[in-house]
Amino acid sequence: MADAAPHDRRRLVIDSATESCSVALFEDGALIAGECLMLGRGHAEKLVPMIAALPDRGRAATILVNSGPGSFTGIRVGLAAARALALAWNATVRSYHSPDLIAAMARAQHGGPVAVDVVMTGGHGEWFVRPFDADGLALAPLASLSPDAALARLSAPLVAGSQAAACADARPGVTAMPLWPDARQAGLLPATALGDGAAPAYGRAPDARLPGGVLPA
Amino acid sequence: MALILGIESSCDETAVAVIDGSAKTLADRIVAQRIASQDEAHRPYGGVVPEIAARAHADVIAPMVAATLADAGLTLDDMDAIAATAGPGLIGGVMVGLVTGKALAMASGKPLIGINHLEGHALSPRLADPTLAYPYCLLLVSGGHCQILEVIGLGQYRRLATTIDDALGEAFDKTAKVLGLGYPGGPAVERLAREGNPRAVPLPRPLVGSGEPHFSFAGLKSAVLRARDSGQYAPADLAASFQQAAIDCVIDRTRGALAACAPNMTALVVAGGVAANAALRGALEALAGEAGLPLVAPPVKLCTDNAAMIGWAGAERFATGQSDPLDLPARPRWPLDDSAAPVRGAGVKA
């Protein structure tokens, strides 16, 4: 029996949901190439060239994409790229959420099991918040909260994410770990954090009001 | 044979098409096309909500590419290039279509061609009518755009007029809102206008007869609002009188533009969503006759936003060897005539 083509053993990871923009190519679970840029804006220009710079233009049998939350536009850029590549390569798309990867990165950086509150920049001045136990199990659903409400939710000794420093400033005693999702660290994700398909996790409803300023139901 | 995959997502329609650029008839040129309208999603809001539009594009665009290729009996490998709208338009939606196009192009090793949505409209008459040659005088009228251009050649445009406030389609939509006709408003105003008297309501014709070449519809829309609030007029008369006033403005401005065009125009061409308005087409037919030119108007299905026109513009550019890099930016504003002088009040519609 002939050996499988390299891309059959490869997994491409795409993460453009937040201020960072990263890609990674894994083969048999080992990272073989990747790049992570702190862009802020411009993911739609950078992402595809970053993938094209990977070995074999990033071709893989499985595409793993960050489906959010983060910036509405960044989420869509990643999903659009992942779905189009899957169509072109007849690949399978799977997804994960930003807080899961940030929590996994925080545990790895900490060096062992630790409870983590992930606090990330949201929209309209709100923060996305999700707590994880020491084994990486999410303890509550994702919430989009005002900073005060987010701070009131903190319970773990470690806060990770783009608003970690702000949390530590407001809550002395909390250890801050400023982190953004990095596709090269996707190997840290527990299997339970991987979902089939790639449904967007915007974390917030569209900013739209019905005539008369009424919020949609 | 040059097969081009066209992708359009600049406003509230997601569209994908396969175009055969070497075919000689419209029927053969559009190998397959799918259009997903978002009208139902935006109707409760009375207009297009950019974030809702962008989410809807992201939800449907990849399956639509797959389905359109299947309709054509072709695969991505059969395509010669990928053409995607790169602007102008609602930037969230443009990015979805453009990134999809980039990823497809990169993965398949095909060239990417970023298309100006307005160029798609401007060249759509050439898709429909293989005999239409450059140069021609183009009236481009849609919900977001209202301008008259000399189309000198591929990528060569001279703007003769633009709007200083509302686009023509925008004026129709706002009038529909005033009359409680719902969204999208243009076709609803046209339907109601058929039952009314176009001379019943005295409405202004902004800028008609003035030396300024541009359009203005904001005052007309406000006059419709005042006339409605007076309680003197039936809705059908308001719709018919508004439509007639708008058409009078368009004809006056277009007559002036034709006089300012180079003498070698091959046709007066109308494109964009409002080109589907039958009363406007009739008036333009008469004007073209006055000028001794044929009126060329694409079929109604090619007037509203579609991907066939994007694929066709891609085919014209592909034929000249053009392509774009994978870091091509999406552009919310992208005038066809970059050298045109700024016009007071004109923004994205310029």
PDB file of C-alpha atoms in Angstrom, chain A residues 10-104:
ATOM      1  CA  ARG A  10      -1.604  17.353   8.180  1.00  0.00           C
ATOM      2  CA  ARG A  11      -3.839  19.718  10.070  1.00  0.00           C
ATOM      3  CA  LEU A  12      -3.979  23.424   9.221  1.00  0.00           C
ATOM      4  CA  VAL A  13      -4.936  25.754  12.070  1.00  0.00           C
ATOM      5  CA  ILE A  14      -6.315  29.242  11.335  1.00  0.00           C
ATOM      6  CA  ASP A  15      -6.827  31.819  14.067  1.00  0.00           C
ATOM      7  CA  SER A  16      -7.888  35.338  13.082  1.00  0.00           C
ATOM      8  CA  ALA A  17     -10.681  35.947  15.588  1.00  0.00           C
ATOM      9  CA  THR A  18      -8.863  38.448  17.795  1.00  0.00           C
ATOM     10  CA  GLU A  19      -6.206  41.153  17.510  1.00  0.00           C
ATOM     11  CA  SER A  20      -3.682  38.418  16.707  1.00  0.00           C
ATOM     12  CA  CYS A  21      -3.584  36.566  13.412  1.00  0.00           C
ATOM     13  CA  SER A  22      -1.901  33.173  13.276  1.00  0.00           C
ATOM     14  CA  VAL A  23      -1.609  30.033  11.184  1.00  0.00           C
ATOM     15  CA  ALA A  24       0.042  26.710  11.866  1.00  0.00           C
ATOM     16  CA  LEU A  25       0.580  23.438  10.081  1.00  0.00           C
ATOM     17  CA  PHE A  26       0.811  20.212  12.069  1.00  0.00           C
ATOM     18  CA  GLU A  27       1.861  16.811  10.739  1.00  0.00           C
ATOM     19  CA  ASP A  28       1.044  13.746  12.820  1.00  0.00           C
ATOM     20  CA  GLY A  29       0.361  16.154  15.666  1.00  0.00           C
ATOM     21  CA  ALA A  30       3.733  17.905  15.495  1.00  0.00           C
ATOM     22  CA  LEU A  31       4.054  21.552  14.533  1.00  0.00           C
ATOM     23  CA  ILE A  32       6.016  21.842  11.278  1.00  0.00           C
ATOM     24  CA  ALA A  33       5.437  25.539  10.450  1.00  0.00           C
ATOM     25  CA  GLY A  34       3.507  28.536  11.681  1.00  0.00           C
ATOM     26  CA  GLU A  35       3.372  32.272  12.159  1.00  0.00           C
ATOM     27  CA  CYS A  36       1.666  34.583  14.631  1.00  0.00           C
ATOM     28  CA  LEU A  37       1.330  38.347  14.101  1.00  0.00           C
ATOM     29  CA  MET A  38      -0.235  40.917  16.405  1.00  0.00           C
ATOM     30  CA  LEU A  39      -2.173  42.821  13.764  1.00  0.00           C
ATOM     31  CA  GLY A  40      -5.054  44.601  15.393  1.00  0.00           C
ATOM     32  CA  ARG A  41      -6.554  45.162  11.956  1.00  0.00           C
ATOM     33  CA  GLY A  42      -5.902  43.905   8.444  1.00  0.00           C
ATOM     34  CA  HIS A  43      -6.571  40.181   8.905  1.00  0.00           C
ATOM     35  CA  ALA A  44      -8.371  40.027   5.543  1.00  0.00           C
ATOM     36  CA  GLU A  45      -5.188  41.140   3.808  1.00  0.00           C
ATOM     37  CA  LYS A  46      -2.692  39.063   5.784  1.00  0.00           C
ATOM     38  CA  LEU A  47      -4.352  35.727   6.474  1.00  0.00           C
ATOM     39  CA  VAL A  48      -4.343  34.035   3.075  1.00  0.00           C
ATOM     40  CA  PRO A  49      -0.737  35.056   2.250  1.00  0.00           C
ATOM     41  CA  MET A  50       0.286  33.663   5.659  1.00  0.00           C
ATOM     42  CA  ILE A  51      -1.328  30.335   4.767  1.00  0.00           C
ATOM     43  CA  ALA A  52       0.233  30.426   1.297  1.00  0.00           C
ATOM     44  CA  ALA A  53       3.684  30.762   2.899  1.00  0.00           C
ATOM     45  CA  LEU A  54       3.284  27.422   4.731  1.00  0.00           C
ATOM     46  CA  PRO A  55       4.735  24.207   3.247  1.00  0.00           C
ATOM     47  CA  ASP A  56       2.612  22.983   0.332  1.00  0.00           C
ATOM     48  CA  ARG A  57       0.567  26.211   0.739  1.00  0.00           C
ATOM     49  CA  GLY A  58      -0.830  24.820   3.976  1.00  0.00           C
ATOM     50  CA  ARG A  59      -2.681  21.970   2.317  1.00  0.00           C
ATOM     51  CA  ALA A  60      -4.141  19.636   4.915  1.00  0.00           C
ATOM     52  CA  ALA A  61      -6.850  17.040   5.342  1.00  0.00           C
ATOM     53  CA  THR A  62      -8.276  18.826   8.378  1.00  0.00           C
ATOM     54  CA  ILE A  63      -8.693  22.546   8.933  1.00  0.00           C
ATOM     55  CA  LEU A  64      -9.128  23.744  12.494  1.00  0.00           C
ATOM     56  CA  VAL A  65     -10.380  27.307  12.859  1.00  0.00           C
ATOM     57  CA  ASN A  66     -11.051  29.649  15.762  1.00  0.00           C
ATOM     58  CA  SER A  67     -14.776  30.373  15.446  1.00  0.00           C
ATOM     59  CA  GLY A  68     -14.810  33.118  18.092  1.00  0.00           C
ATOM     60  CA  PRO A  69     -15.542  35.072  20.054  1.00  0.00           C
ATOM     61  CA  GLY A  70     -13.441  38.106  19.226  1.00  0.00           C
ATOM     62  CA  SER A  71     -13.898  40.692  16.500  1.00  0.00           C
ATOM     63  CA  PHE A  72     -16.931  40.082  14.295  1.00  0.00           C
ATOM     64  CA  THR A  73     -14.870  40.715  11.179  1.00  0.00           C
ATOM     65  CA  GLY A  74     -11.913  38.624  12.286  1.00  0.00           C
ATOM     66  CA  ILE A  75     -14.170  35.661  13.012  1.00  0.00           C
ATOM     67  CA  ARG A  76     -15.681  35.857   9.544  1.00  0.00           C
ATOM     68  CA  VAL A  77     -12.285  36.199   7.848  1.00  0.00           C
ATOM     69  CA  GLY A  78     -11.111  32.966   9.460  1.00  0.00           C
ATOM     70  CA  LEU A  79     -14.309  31.076   8.780  1.00  0.00           C
ATOM     71  CA  ALA A  80     -14.488  32.248   5.152  1.00  0.00           C
ATOM     72  CA  ALA A  81     -10.917  31.144   4.540  1.00  0.00           C
ATOM     73  CA  ALA A  82     -11.376  27.803   6.309  1.00  0.00           C
ATOM     74  CA  ARG A  83     -14.581  26.929   4.499  1.00  0.00           C
ATOM     75  CA  ALA A  84     -13.186  27.917   1.094  1.00  0.00           C
ATOM     76  CA  LEU A  85     -10.000  25.912   1.626  1.00  0.00           C
ATOM     77  CA  ALA A  86     -12.043  22.937   2.770  1.00  0.00           C
ATOM     78  CA  LEU A  87     -14.078  23.181  -0.400  1.00  0.00           C
ATOM     79  CA  ALA A  88     -10.975  23.382  -2.587  1.00  0.00           C
ATOM     80  CA  TRP A  89      -9.125  20.562  -0.842  1.00  0.00           C
ATOM     81  CA  ASN A  90     -12.105  18.412   0.126  1.00  0.00           C
ATOM     82  CA  ALA A  91     -10.905  18.810   3.699  1.00  0.00           C
ATOM     83  CA  THR A  92     -12.789  18.539   6.982  1.00  0.00           C
ATOM     84  CA  VAL A  93     -13.415  21.692   9.012  1.00  0.00           C
ATOM     85  CA  ARG A  94     -13.379  21.672  12.806  1.00  0.00           C
ATOM     86  CA  SER A  95     -13.376  24.568  15.217  1.00  0.00           C
ATOM     87  CA  TYR A  96     -12.545  25.772  18.703  1.00  0.00           C
ATOM     88  CA  HIS A  97     -13.325  28.867  20.736  1.00  0.00           C
ATOM     89  CA  SER A  98     -10.899  31.628  21.723  1.00  0.00           C
ATOM     90  CA  PRO A  99     -11.261  31.165  25.519  1.00  0.00           C
ATOM     91  CA  ASP A 100     -10.485  27.432  25.298  1.00  0.00           C
ATOM     92  CA  LEU A 101      -7.175  28.052  23.567  1.00  0.00           C
ATOM     93  CA  ILE A 102      -6.264  30.944  25.850  1.00  0.00           C
ATOM     94  CA  ALA A 103      -7.028  28.816  28.923  1.00  0.00           C
ATOM     95  CA  ALA A 104      -4.951  25.942  27.535  1.00  0.00           C
TER      96      ALA A 104
END
